[in-house]
Short mmCIF file of C-alpha atoms and ligand atoms in Angstrom, two decimals:
data_model
loop_
_atom_site.label_atom_id
_atom_site.label_comp_id
_atom_site.label_asym_id
_atom_site.label_seq_id
_atom_site.Cartn_x
_atom_site.Cartn_y
_atom_site.Cartn_z
CA UNK O 516 0.00 0.00 0.00
CA UNK O 517 1.68 3.14 -1.11
CA UNK O 518 2.20 5.87 1.32
CA UNK O 519 4.52 8.57 2.22
CA UNK O 520 7.00 7.57 4.92
CA UNK O 521 9.29 10.29 3.75
CA UNK O 522 12.46 9.83 1.89
CA UNK O 523 15.03 7.93 3.77
CA UNK O 524 16.95 6.93 0.75
CA UNK O 525 20.09 8.23 2.29
CA UNK O 526 22.55 7.15 4.84
CA UNK O 527 24.38 8.27 7.91
CA UNK O 528 24.21 12.00 7.44
CA UNK O 529 20.48 12.02 7.03
CA UNK O 530 20.08 9.70 9.99
CA UNK O 531 21.65 12.35 12.12
CA UNK O 532 19.63 15.07 10.51
CA UNK O 533 16.44 13.18 11.08
CA UNK O 534 17.36 12.52 14.68
CA UNK O 535 18.10 16.18 15.22
CA UNK O 536 14.75 17.13 13.77
CA UNK O 537 12.91 14.60 15.83
CA UNK O 538 14.82 15.47 18.94
CA UNK O 539 13.73 19.05 18.70
CA UNK O 540 10.07 18.48 18.05
CA UNK O 541 8.85 15.49 19.94
CA UNK O 542 7.66 15.46 23.49
CA UNK O 543 8.58 13.13 26.28
CA UNK O 544 5.31 11.31 25.93
CA UNK O 545 6.71 9.55 22.91
CA UNK O 546 9.74 8.09 24.58
CA UNK O 547 8.06 4.77 25.19
CA UNK O 548 8.99 2.38 22.48
CA UNK O 549 7.87 -1.11 21.87
CA UNK O 550 11.43 -2.12 22.53
CA UNK O 551 11.84 -0.25 25.76
CA UNK O 552 8.48 -1.31 27.00
CA UNK O 553 9.51 -4.87 26.45
CA UNK O 554 12.41 -4.21 28.78
CA UNK O 555 10.09 -2.94 31.42
CA UNK O 556 8.00 -6.00 31.02
CA UNK O 557 10.92 -8.34 31.12
CA UNK O 558 12.89 -6.77 33.91
CA UNK O 559 10.37 -4.75 35.82
CA UNK O 560 12.15 -5.42 39.05
CA UNK O 561 15.17 -3.57 37.77
CA UNK O 562 15.25 0.15 38.26
CA UNK O 563 13.32 1.50 35.35
CA UNK O 564 14.23 5.03 36.24
CA UNK O 565 17.80 4.25 35.35
CA UNK O 566 16.65 2.72 32.14
CA UNK O 567 14.66 5.76 31.21
CA UNK O 568 17.54 8.04 31.97
CA UNK O 569 20.04 6.12 29.90
CA UNK O 570 17.50 5.89 27.13
CA UNK O 571 17.08 9.60 26.97
CA UNK O 572 20.75 10.32 27.33
CA UNK O 573 21.54 8.04 24.48
CA UNK O 574 19.09 9.96 22.38
CA UNK O 575 20.88 13.21 22.76
CA UNK O 576 23.93 12.48 20.73
CA UNK O 577 25.14 10.00 18.28
CA UNK O 578 28.84 10.02 18.84
CA UNK O 579 31.21 9.16 16.12
CA UNK O 580 31.04 5.42 15.82
CA UNK O 581 34.08 3.22 15.81
CA UNK O 582 35.31 2.10 12.48
CA UNK O 583 32.83 -0.35 11.07
CA UNK O 584 33.60 -3.97 11.57
CA UNK O 585 32.91 -6.51 9.00
CA UNK O 586 29.69 -8.25 9.76
CA UNK O 587 30.28 -11.95 10.19
CA UNK O 588 29.13 -13.48 7.03
CA UNK O 589 28.72 -17.01 6.00
CA UNK O 590 30.25 -17.68 2.69
CA UNK O 591 28.84 -19.72 -0.04
CA UNK O 592 32.26 -20.64 -1.25
CA UNK O 593 32.47 -24.32 -1.76
CA UNK O 594 36.17 -24.78 -1.29
CA UNK O 595 39.39 -24.31 -3.10
CA UNK O 596 39.44 -24.59 -6.84
CA UNK O 597 36.07 -26.25 -7.30
CA UNK O 598 35.29 -27.73 -10.68
CA UNK O 599 33.11 -24.64 -11.21
CA UNK O 600 30.29 -25.70 -13.44
CA UNK O 601 29.44 -22.20 -14.55
CA UNK O 602 25.97 -23.06 -15.64
CA UNK O 603 24.79 -24.37 -12.27
CA UNK O 604 24.38 -21.64 -9.66
CA UNK O 605 25.07 -22.30 -6.01
CA UNK O 606 22.08 -23.80 -4.30
CA UNK O 607 20.25 -21.34 -2.04
CA UNK O 608 21.12 -21.25 1.61
CA UNK O 609 18.23 -22.12 3.90
CA UNK O 610 17.68 -20.07 7.04
CA UNK O 611 15.67 -21.99 9.63
CA UNK O 612 12.77 -20.08 11.18
CA UNK O 613 10.88 -21.27 14.24
CA UNK O 614 7.23 -20.83 13.34
CA UNK O 615 5.02 -18.89 15.68
CA UNK O 616 3.30 -21.94 17.11
CA UNK O 617 6.64 -23.01 18.54
CA UNK O 618 6.47 -20.34 21.19
CA UNK O 619 2.92 -18.97 21.23
CA UNK O 620 -0.54 -19.57 19.85
CA UNK O 621 -1.94 -16.24 20.94
CA UNK O 622 -3.63 -13.58 18.84
CA UNK O 623 -6.32 -11.03 19.52
CA UNK O 624 -8.18 -8.91 17.02
CA UNK O 625 -7.29 -8.43 13.42
CA UNK O 626 -4.07 -7.52 11.67
CA UNK O 627 -3.94 -4.78 9.08
CA UNK O 628 -2.19 -5.66 5.86
CA UNK O 629 0.60 -3.92 4.01
CA UNK O 630 3.37 -4.64 1.57
CA UNK O 631 7.03 -4.65 2.56
CA UNK O 632 9.01 -1.72 1.18
CA UNK O 633 11.86 -1.40 3.68
CA UNK O 634 13.54 -3.19 6.56
CA UNK O 635 13.85 -1.72 10.04
CA UNK O 636 16.10 -3.29 12.66
CA UNK O 637 15.28 -3.24 16.37
CA UNK O 638 16.49 -4.64 19.65
CA UNK O 639 14.03 -5.77 22.29
CA UNK O 640 15.87 -3.77 24.96
CA UNK O 641 15.78 -6.79 27.27
CA UNK O 642 19.29 -7.67 28.37
CA UNK O 643 20.04 -11.35 27.97
CA UNK O 644 23.14 -13.42 28.62
CA UNK O 645 21.67 -16.90 29.14
CA UNK O 646 20.04 -17.70 25.83
CA UNK O 647 17.81 -20.38 27.34
CA UNK O 648 15.70 -17.45 28.55
CA UNK O 649 15.02 -16.27 25.00
CA UNK O 650 11.69 -18.07 24.41
CA UNK O 651 10.35 -16.89 27.78
CA UNK O 652 11.45 -13.33 27.02
CA UNK O 653 9.76 -13.39 23.64
CA UNK O 654 6.54 -14.51 25.30
CA UNK O 655 6.90 -11.64 27.76
CA UNK O 656 7.32 -9.18 24.91
CA UNK O 657 4.18 -10.57 23.34
CA UNK O 658 2.28 -10.31 26.64
CA UNK O 659 3.37 -6.72 27.01
CA UNK O 660 2.47 -5.79 23.45
CA UNK O 661 -0.91 -7.50 23.64
CA UNK O 662 -1.65 -5.79 26.94
CA UNK O 663 -1.77 -2.62 24.86
CA UNK O 664 -4.43 -4.07 22.61
CA UNK O 665 -2.12 -5.06 19.78
CA UNK O 666 -2.99 -8.27 17.96
CA UNK O 667 0.31 -9.93 18.85
CA UNK O 668 4.04 -9.42 19.06
CA UNK O 669 5.00 -6.11 17.44
CA UNK O 670 7.81 -7.56 15.31
CA UNK O 671 7.84 -9.83 12.29
CA UNK O 672 10.99 -11.66 13.44
CA UNK O 673 13.18 -11.94 16.54
CA UNK O 674 16.71 -13.36 16.57
CA UNK O 675 18.07 -14.66 19.86
CA UNK O 676 21.67 -14.69 21.12
CA UNK O 677 22.39 -18.04 19.50
CA UNK O 678 21.09 -16.87 16.14
CA UNK O 679 17.77 -18.74 16.30
CA UNK O 680 15.13 -16.93 14.25
CA UNK O 681 11.56 -16.79 15.58
CA UNK O 682 8.55 -15.93 13.47
CA UNK O 683 6.54 -13.05 14.90
CA UNK O 684 3.40 -11.57 13.43
CA UNK O 685 2.66 -12.33 9.76
CA UNK O 686 4.90 -10.41 7.39
CA UNK O 687 1.77 -9.24 5.58
CA UNK O 688 0.59 -7.53 8.78
CA UNK O 689 1.65 -4.00 9.73
CA UNK O 690 3.82 -3.94 12.84
CA UNK O 691 3.08 -1.94 15.95
CA UNK O 692 5.02 0.69 17.83
CA UNK O 693 4.66 3.07 20.75
CA UNK O 694 6.81 5.59 18.93
CA UNK O 695 5.80 8.24 16.47
CA UNK O 696 6.51 6.57 13.16
CA UNK O 697 4.14 4.66 10.92
CA UNK O 698 5.46 1.10 10.54
CA UNK O 699 3.37 0.48 7.41
CA UNK O 700 5.67 -1.01 4.79
CA UNK O 701 8.40 -1.82 7.31
CA UNK O 702 9.61 -5.34 7.91
CA UNK O 703 10.38 -5.25 11.64
CA UNK O 704 13.31 -7.51 12.50
CA UNK O 705 14.44 -7.43 16.10
CA UNK O 706 17.43 -8.74 18.00
CA UNK O 707 16.82 -10.16 21.45
CA UNK O 708 19.07 -8.10 23.68
CA UNK O 709 19.81 -4.62 24.93
CA UNK O 710 22.48 -3.14 22.73
CA UNK O 711 23.01 -0.03 24.76
CA UNK O 712 24.33 -2.41 27.45
CA UNK O 713 25.67 -5.37 25.53
CA UNK O 714 26.79 -6.08 21.99
CA UNK O 715 25.15 -8.33 19.46
CA UNK O 716 26.64 -11.80 19.29
CA UNK O 717 28.32 -13.04 16.13
CA UNK O 718 25.56 -15.61 15.76
CA UNK O 719 22.92 -12.90 15.95
CA UNK O 720 24.68 -10.78 13.37
CA UNK O 721 25.09 -13.73 11.04
CA UNK O 722 21.42 -14.64 11.45
CA UNK O 723 20.25 -11.08 10.88
CA UNK O 724 22.48 -10.75 7.83
CA UNK O 725 20.85 -13.82 6.29
CA UNK O 726 17.37 -12.69 7.26
CA UNK O 727 17.92 -9.25 5.77
CA UNK O 728 19.45 -10.81 2.64
CA UNK O 729 16.33 -12.95 2.25
CA UNK O 730 14.04 -9.94 2.73
CA UNK O 731 16.01 -7.79 0.28
CA UNK O 732 15.81 -10.52 -2.32
CA UNK O 733 12.15 -11.33 -1.69
CA UNK O 734 10.78 -7.80 -1.52
CA UNK O 735 13.30 -6.02 -3.75
CA UNK O 736 14.46 -3.77 -0.93
CA UNK O 737 17.61 -1.80 -1.77
CA UNK O 738 20.36 -1.41 0.83
CA UNK O 739 19.46 2.27 1.30
CA UNK O 740 16.09 1.26 2.72
CA UNK O 741 17.58 -0.79 5.53
CA UNK O 742 17.70 1.20 8.72
CA UNK O 743 17.24 1.17 12.45
CA UNK O 744 14.25 2.15 14.53
CA UNK O 745 16.31 5.16 15.58
CA UNK O 746 16.15 6.47 12.02
CA UNK O 747 12.40 6.85 12.35
CA UNK O 748 11.58 7.72 15.91
CA UNK O 749 12.97 9.13 19.10
CA UNK O 750 14.52 6.01 20.57
CA UNK O 751 17.98 4.55 20.95
CA UNK O 752 16.76 1.30 19.36
CA UNK O 753 18.52 -0.84 18.12
CA UNK O 754 21.05 0.37 20.66
CA UNK O 755 24.31 2.24 20.28
CA UNK O 756 26.32 -0.99 20.06
CA UNK O 757 24.28 -2.06 17.04
CA UNK O 758 23.32 1.14 15.30
CA UNK O 759 26.77 1.84 13.86
CA UNK O 760 26.93 -1.71 12.51
CA UNK O 761 23.83 -1.28 10.35
CA UNK O 762 25.67 -0.03 7.29
CA UNK O 763 28.02 -3.01 7.32
CA UNK O 764 25.13 -5.38 7.90
CA UNK O 765 23.24 -3.94 4.95
CA UNK O 766 26.28 -4.26 2.69
CA UNK O 767 26.91 -7.83 3.79
CA UNK O 768 23.26 -8.70 3.22
CA UNK O 769 23.30 -7.08 -0.23
CA UNK O 770 26.36 -9.12 -1.18
CA UNK O 771 24.99 -12.35 0.27
CA UNK O 772 23.98 -15.25 -1.88
CA UNK O 773 20.42 -16.42 -2.27
CA UNK O 774 18.66 -17.24 0.99
CA UNK O 775 15.44 -19.15 1.49
CA UNK O 776 13.49 -19.48 4.71
CA UNK O 777 12.86 -22.98 6.01
CA UNK O 778 10.10 -22.95 8.62
CA UNK O 779 10.06 -25.40 11.50
CA UNK O 780 6.35 -25.89 12.06
CA UNK O 781 4.06 -27.47 14.63
CA UNK O 782 5.80 -30.16 16.69
CA UNK O 783 9.15 -29.39 15.08
CA UNK O 784 8.85 -25.78 16.20
CA UNK O 785 7.66 -26.72 19.69
CA UNK O 786 10.48 -29.22 20.08
CA UNK O 787 13.09 -26.70 18.96
CA UNK O 788 11.85 -24.11 21.44
CA UNK O 789 11.94 -26.74 24.20
CA UNK O 790 15.55 -27.48 23.29
CA UNK O 791 16.48 -23.81 23.38
CA UNK O 792 14.76 -23.39 26.77
CA UNK O 793 16.74 -26.38 28.02
CA UNK O 794 19.98 -24.71 26.99
CA UNK O 795 20.60 -26.82 23.91
ZN1 LIG L 1447 12.75 -0.59 18.09
#
């Protein structure tokens, strides 16, 4: 569905410009993001005042990022000096996705449909070190989001610390946000973690690179239309330890070979989530 969403067909400079504009015009009432709210839900016993403060502080300045690192990237190279049959292309890489029923069967109300035009990266803002907690955290995010009347989890995908990819709401459904941007047309892909406090794991980056590669190929999204939540709204999401990596991630995804999604469904999805929860 065509609509405005402004022109974000630019890169770092305009990100800063947009942030400056937003920072000057948006009230404190909009500081609650889906991501941050998830943190409150997940770690409500932790001092949320501190969280709010760091959130706002991080909004005030984007400092010069460190030199970009190469995003870990799986290679499709098949070895040294392969016979190279030029006419047969490399077979697509399959990225496993845990279907929604693996972790939740909940839904309330109706989704609104859209068509994917761009990709927006998030973090859940829930700090996680023990990845066996990931499925429980994702359920908490869903509970929190649904407590606000949303039909389900706000995001289309979540990637945990080990690189497992979880299906969220249907891709054809518009995401949800507490912040002041319209997520229509955005594929919302979120990391599990709090990247103002920790860094993404290599497995997460590799998983996100493949997921973004798949989405770029499937929806014809150019690298310029891959951004972070921070590019659209007053939030630190996807966190200062991830935001500066977005350009490298987009380049790696653009250069990546063909990716297909392979869904684990029903019992296979439930079994996989049980394994993850058991630390496997
Ligand atoms: Zn976000």
